[in-house]
Short mmCIF file of C-alpha atoms in Angstrom, two decimals:
data_model
loop_
_atom_site.label_atom_id
_atom_site.label_comp_id
_atom_site.label_asym_id
_atom_site.label_seq_id
_atom_site.Cartn_x
_atom_site.Cartn_y
_atom_site.Cartn_z
CA UNK I 1 -14.65 -42.74 -38.85
CA UNK I 2 -17.40 -40.15 -38.67
CA UNK I 3 -16.54 -36.93 -36.85
CA UNK I 4 -19.35 -35.05 -35.13
CA UNK I 5 -18.92 -31.28 -34.70
CA UNK I 6 -20.36 -29.51 -31.70
CA UNK I 7 -23.21 -27.08 -32.39
CA UNK I 8 -22.06 -23.47 -33.01
CA UNK I 9 -23.74 -22.16 -29.85
CA UNK I 10 -21.90 -24.75 -27.73
CA UNK I 11 -18.55 -23.83 -29.29
CA UNK I 12 -19.21 -20.15 -28.58
CA UNK I 13 -20.01 -20.94 -24.94
CA UNK I 14 -16.82 -22.98 -24.58
CA UNK I 15 -14.74 -20.15 -26.05
CA UNK I 16 -16.25 -17.67 -23.59
CA UNK I 17 -15.48 -19.96 -20.66
CA UNK I 18 -11.91 -20.42 -21.88
CA UNK I 19 -11.43 -16.67 -22.23
CA UNK I 20 -12.76 -16.06 -18.73
CA UNK I 21 -10.46 -18.70 -17.27
CA UNK I 22 -7.32 -17.39 -18.94
CA UNK I 23 -7.87 -13.62 -18.71
CA UNK I 24 -6.04 -11.82 -15.86
CA UNK I 25 -7.93 -10.17 -13.01
CA UNK I 26 -8.99 -6.60 -13.59
CA UNK I 27 -5.96 -4.44 -12.93
CA UNK I 28 -6.21 -1.30 -10.85
CA UNK I 29 -3.97 1.73 -10.52
CA UNK I 30 -4.14 3.49 -7.16
CA UNK I 31 -2.39 6.59 -8.53
CA UNK I 32 -5.03 7.05 -11.23
CA UNK I 33 -7.89 6.31 -8.84
CA UNK I 34 -6.74 8.99 -6.41
CA UNK I 35 -5.86 11.47 -9.17
CA UNK I 36 -9.56 12.23 -9.51
CA UNK I 37 -9.69 13.28 -5.85
CA UNK I 38 -7.45 16.33 -5.29
CA UNK I 39 -8.05 16.31 -1.52
CA UNK I 40 -5.84 13.20 -1.38
CA UNK I 41 -3.02 14.56 -3.57
CA UNK I 42 -0.38 14.49 -0.80
CA UNK I 43 -1.34 10.96 0.24
CA UNK I 44 -1.21 9.92 -3.41
CA UNK I 45 2.19 11.56 -3.88
CA UNK I 46 3.76 9.70 -0.97
CA UNK I 47 2.35 6.36 -2.06
CA UNK I 48 4.53 6.86 -5.15
CA UNK I 49 7.54 8.29 -3.27
CA UNK I 50 7.62 5.27 -0.94
CA UNK I 51 6.96 2.83 -3.83
CA UNK I 52 3.82 1.57 -2.09
CA UNK I 53 1.71 2.41 -5.15
CA UNK I 54 3.40 -0.38 -7.13
CA UNK I 55 2.83 -2.85 -4.28
CA UNK I 56 -0.84 -1.86 -4.07
CA UNK I 57 -1.26 -2.27 -7.83
CA UNK I 58 0.23 -5.77 -7.68
CA UNK I 59 -2.47 -6.98 -5.27
CA UNK I 60 -5.86 -8.28 -6.38
CA UNK I 61 -7.87 -7.83 -3.17
CA UNK I 62 -7.01 -4.76 -1.15
CA UNK I 63 -8.35 -1.77 0.80
CA UNK I 64 -6.56 1.57 1.03
CA UNK I 65 -7.30 3.79 4.03
CA UNK I 66 -6.72 7.23 2.53
CA UNK I 67 -6.28 10.41 4.58
CA UNK I 68 -6.79 14.03 3.55
CA UNK I 69 -4.02 16.47 2.73
CA UNK I 70 -4.57 18.14 6.13
CA UNK I 71 -3.99 14.83 7.93
CA UNK I 72 -0.90 14.13 5.81
CA UNK I 73 0.49 17.59 6.58
CA UNK I 74 0.21 16.81 10.31
CA UNK I 75 2.24 13.65 9.71
CA UNK I 76 4.85 15.37 7.53
CA UNK I 77 5.29 18.10 10.17
CA UNK I 78 7.08 15.45 12.25
CA UNK I 79 9.72 15.14 9.46
CA UNK I 80 9.71 11.33 9.18
CA UNK I 81 12.21 9.67 6.85
CA UNK I 82 10.88 8.06 3.68
CA UNK I 83 11.52 4.65 5.23
CA UNK I 84 9.43 5.57 8.28
CA UNK I 85 6.73 7.04 6.05
CA UNK I 86 6.59 3.78 4.13
CA UNK I 87 5.99 1.83 7.34
CA UNK I 88 3.26 4.23 8.47
CA UNK I 89 1.48 4.28 5.11
CA UNK I 90 1.79 0.52 4.64
CA UNK I 91 -0.29 0.19 7.82
CA UNK I 92 -3.05 1.95 5.84
CA UNK I 93 -3.19 -0.82 3.22
CA UNK I 94 -5.42 -3.71 4.29
CA UNK I 95 -4.96 -7.08 2.61
CA UNK I 96 -8.70 -7.68 2.27
CA UNK I 97 -11.66 -5.97 0.65
CA UNK I 98 -13.72 -3.64 2.86
CA UNK I 99 -16.32 -1.64 0.97
CA UNK I 100 -18.74 0.71 2.69
CA UNK I 101 -21.45 -1.96 2.92
CA UNK I 102 -19.13 -4.56 4.44
CA UNK I 103 -17.81 -2.10 7.03
CA UNK I 104 -21.33 -1.57 8.36
CA UNK I 105 -22.16 -5.28 8.36
CA UNK I 106 -19.17 -6.73 10.24
CA UNK I 107 -19.80 -10.08 11.90
CA UNK I 108 -20.23 -9.36 15.63
CA UNK I 109 -19.35 -5.75 14.78
CA UNK I 110 -15.62 -6.44 14.58
CA UNK I 111 -12.91 -7.49 12.14
CA UNK I 112 -9.14 -7.88 12.28
CA UNK I 113 -7.26 -7.07 9.08
CA UNK I 114 -3.69 -7.80 8.07
CA UNK I 115 -1.79 -4.97 6.37
CA UNK I 116 1.14 -4.49 4.02
CA UNK I 117 3.15 -3.46 7.09
CA UNK I 118 2.51 -6.88 8.62
CA UNK I 119 3.51 -8.63 5.38
CA UNK I 120 6.92 -6.91 5.26
CA UNK I 121 8.12 -8.70 8.37
CA UNK I 122 9.08 -5.33 9.89
CA UNK I 123 6.10 -5.35 12.25
CA UNK I 124 6.86 -7.25 15.47
CA UNK I 125 4.12 -9.50 16.79
CA UNK I 126 0.66 -8.35 15.77
CA UNK I 127 1.53 -4.64 15.43
CA UNK I 128 0.86 -4.82 11.70
CA UNK I 129 -2.78 -5.78 12.20
CA UNK I 130 -5.66 -3.30 12.31
CA UNK I 131 -8.82 -3.62 14.41
CA UNK I 132 -12.03 -2.49 12.68
CA UNK I 133 -15.01 -1.85 14.96
CA UNK I 134 -18.59 -1.07 13.98
CA UNK I 135 -19.60 1.51 16.59
CA UNK I 136 -23.17 1.70 15.24
CA UNK I 137 -24.89 4.93 14.33
CA UNK I 138 -22.92 4.87 11.08
CA UNK I 139 -19.53 5.09 12.82
CA UNK I 140 -16.72 2.64 12.15
CA UNK I 141 -13.42 2.94 14.03
CA UNK I 142 -9.92 1.77 13.10
CA UNK I 143 -6.98 1.11 15.42
CA UNK I 144 -3.66 -0.75 15.17
CA UNK I 145 -3.66 -4.02 17.11
CA UNK I 146 -0.65 -2.84 19.15
CA UNK I 147 -2.93 -0.50 21.10
CA UNK I 148 -5.26 -3.28 22.26
CA UNK I 149 -8.63 -4.38 20.94
CA UNK I 150 -10.47 -1.86 23.13
CA UNK I 151 -8.86 1.19 21.56
CA UNK I 152 -10.57 3.05 18.72
CA UNK I 153 -8.62 5.50 16.62
CA UNK I 154 -9.59 7.24 13.38
CA UNK I 155 -13.14 6.93 12.04
CA UNK I 156 -14.51 5.96 8.65
CA UNK I 157 -15.45 9.14 6.75
CA UNK I 158 -16.63 8.01 3.30
CA UNK I 159 -16.08 5.67 0.39
CA UNK I 160 -13.78 7.20 -2.23
CA UNK I 161 -13.58 4.47 -4.90
CA UNK I 162 -14.84 0.88 -4.97
CA UNK I 163 -14.18 -1.85 -7.51
CA UNK I 164 -16.02 -4.69 -5.73
CA UNK I 165 -13.76 -7.40 -4.32
CA UNK I 166 -10.75 -5.96 -6.16
CA UNK I 167 -9.90 -2.62 -4.54
CA UNK I 168 -11.66 -0.30 -2.12
CA UNK I 169 -10.40 3.18 -1.24
CA UNK I 170 -12.01 4.68 1.84
CA UNK I 171 -11.24 7.86 3.74
CA UNK I 172 -10.50 7.76 7.46
CA UNK I 173 -10.43 10.83 9.69
CA UNK I 174 -6.69 10.85 10.47
CA UNK I 175 -3.49 8.84 10.22
CA UNK I 176 -3.49 5.58 12.19
CA UNK I 177 -1.39 6.07 15.34
CA UNK I 178 1.38 3.48 15.65
CA UNK I 179 4.53 3.89 17.72
CA UNK I 180 5.98 0.80 16.04
CA UNK I 181 5.42 1.99 12.47
CA UNK I 182 6.55 5.53 13.36
CA UNK I 183 9.79 4.35 14.98
CA UNK I 184 12.81 5.94 13.35
CA UNK I 185 14.04 3.84 10.44
CA UNK I 186 17.52 4.77 9.18
CA UNK I 187 17.86 5.67 5.53
CA UNK I 188 20.03 3.32 3.41
CA UNK I 189 23.74 3.93 3.94
CA UNK I 190 25.41 5.84 1.12
CA UNK I 191 28.43 3.97 -0.24
CA UNK I 192 31.45 5.95 -1.44
CA UNK I 193 32.39 4.08 -4.61
CA UNK I 194 35.88 5.58 -4.91
CA UNK I 195 36.78 4.67 -1.31
CA UNK I 196 35.74 1.06 -1.95
CA UNK I 197 37.78 0.93 -5.18
CA UNK I 198 40.85 2.45 -3.51
CA UNK I 199 40.64 -0.07 -0.68
CA UNK I 200 40.70 -2.88 -3.24
CA UNK I 201 43.83 -1.78 -5.12
CA UNK I 202 42.21 0.51 -7.71
CA UNK I 203 43.33 3.85 -6.27
CA UNK I 204 44.53 5.32 -9.57
CA UNK I 205 41.23 4.59 -11.30
CA UNK I 206 39.37 5.90 -8.23
CA UNK I 207 41.32 9.16 -8.47
CA UNK I 208 40.36 9.51 -12.14
CA UNK I 209 36.70 9.02 -11.25
CA UNK I 210 36.94 11.56 -8.42
CA UNK I 211 38.22 14.19 -10.84
CA UNK I 212 35.36 13.63 -13.29
CA UNK I 213 32.05 15.08 -12.06
CA UNK I 214 30.10 13.34 -14.85
CA UNK I 215 31.57 9.96 -13.95
CA UNK I 216 30.82 10.48 -10.25
CA UNK I 217 27.19 11.35 -11.01
CA UNK I 218 26.90 8.08 -12.92
CA UNK I 219 28.28 6.13 -9.96
CA UNK I 220 26.00 7.78 -7.37
#
């Protein structure tokens, strides 16, 4: 049987197609992207504190609505818990790509975007959705769906970073107002390990642990 080999240029083309099909999507790192913009350092810090940075990095098509340090300081002045902060900031992560060009070319001048807050299941009804409205004259407004489609909140300020159709980071004028996201969320209950052990017949061992500061630190 005679075996015919494909021409070298055809083999090369097939290899390129195979590589493109099997290679992962371009990864992004929101912490590194924002590190080059010191005016978002507080926002960047709390994306890490609330573990939202890892969730953002795991997505392939996403838009982050970043706010300045001044806007973050206004939010932090209310002393929200980390759990509440996570809800508020997750409302600023849209599960779609909105670059500067797309924002100013919205179909019928309006778009409704789902957010990470909506995807957690913590947002009742449509409170985890964000209305985006092209107000013309270069202005684009953002508002949580819970306030009604007629409300316009913070405005688009500028594009910070864009990796087309992968991740867009844009600045908005202030934190999105949301009574639902800002509702007090209790911190996780701290469990006293020695009390649990004592209640289950291990009081002597629990007493030994209680008297060892190093052991207690390990159990915390």
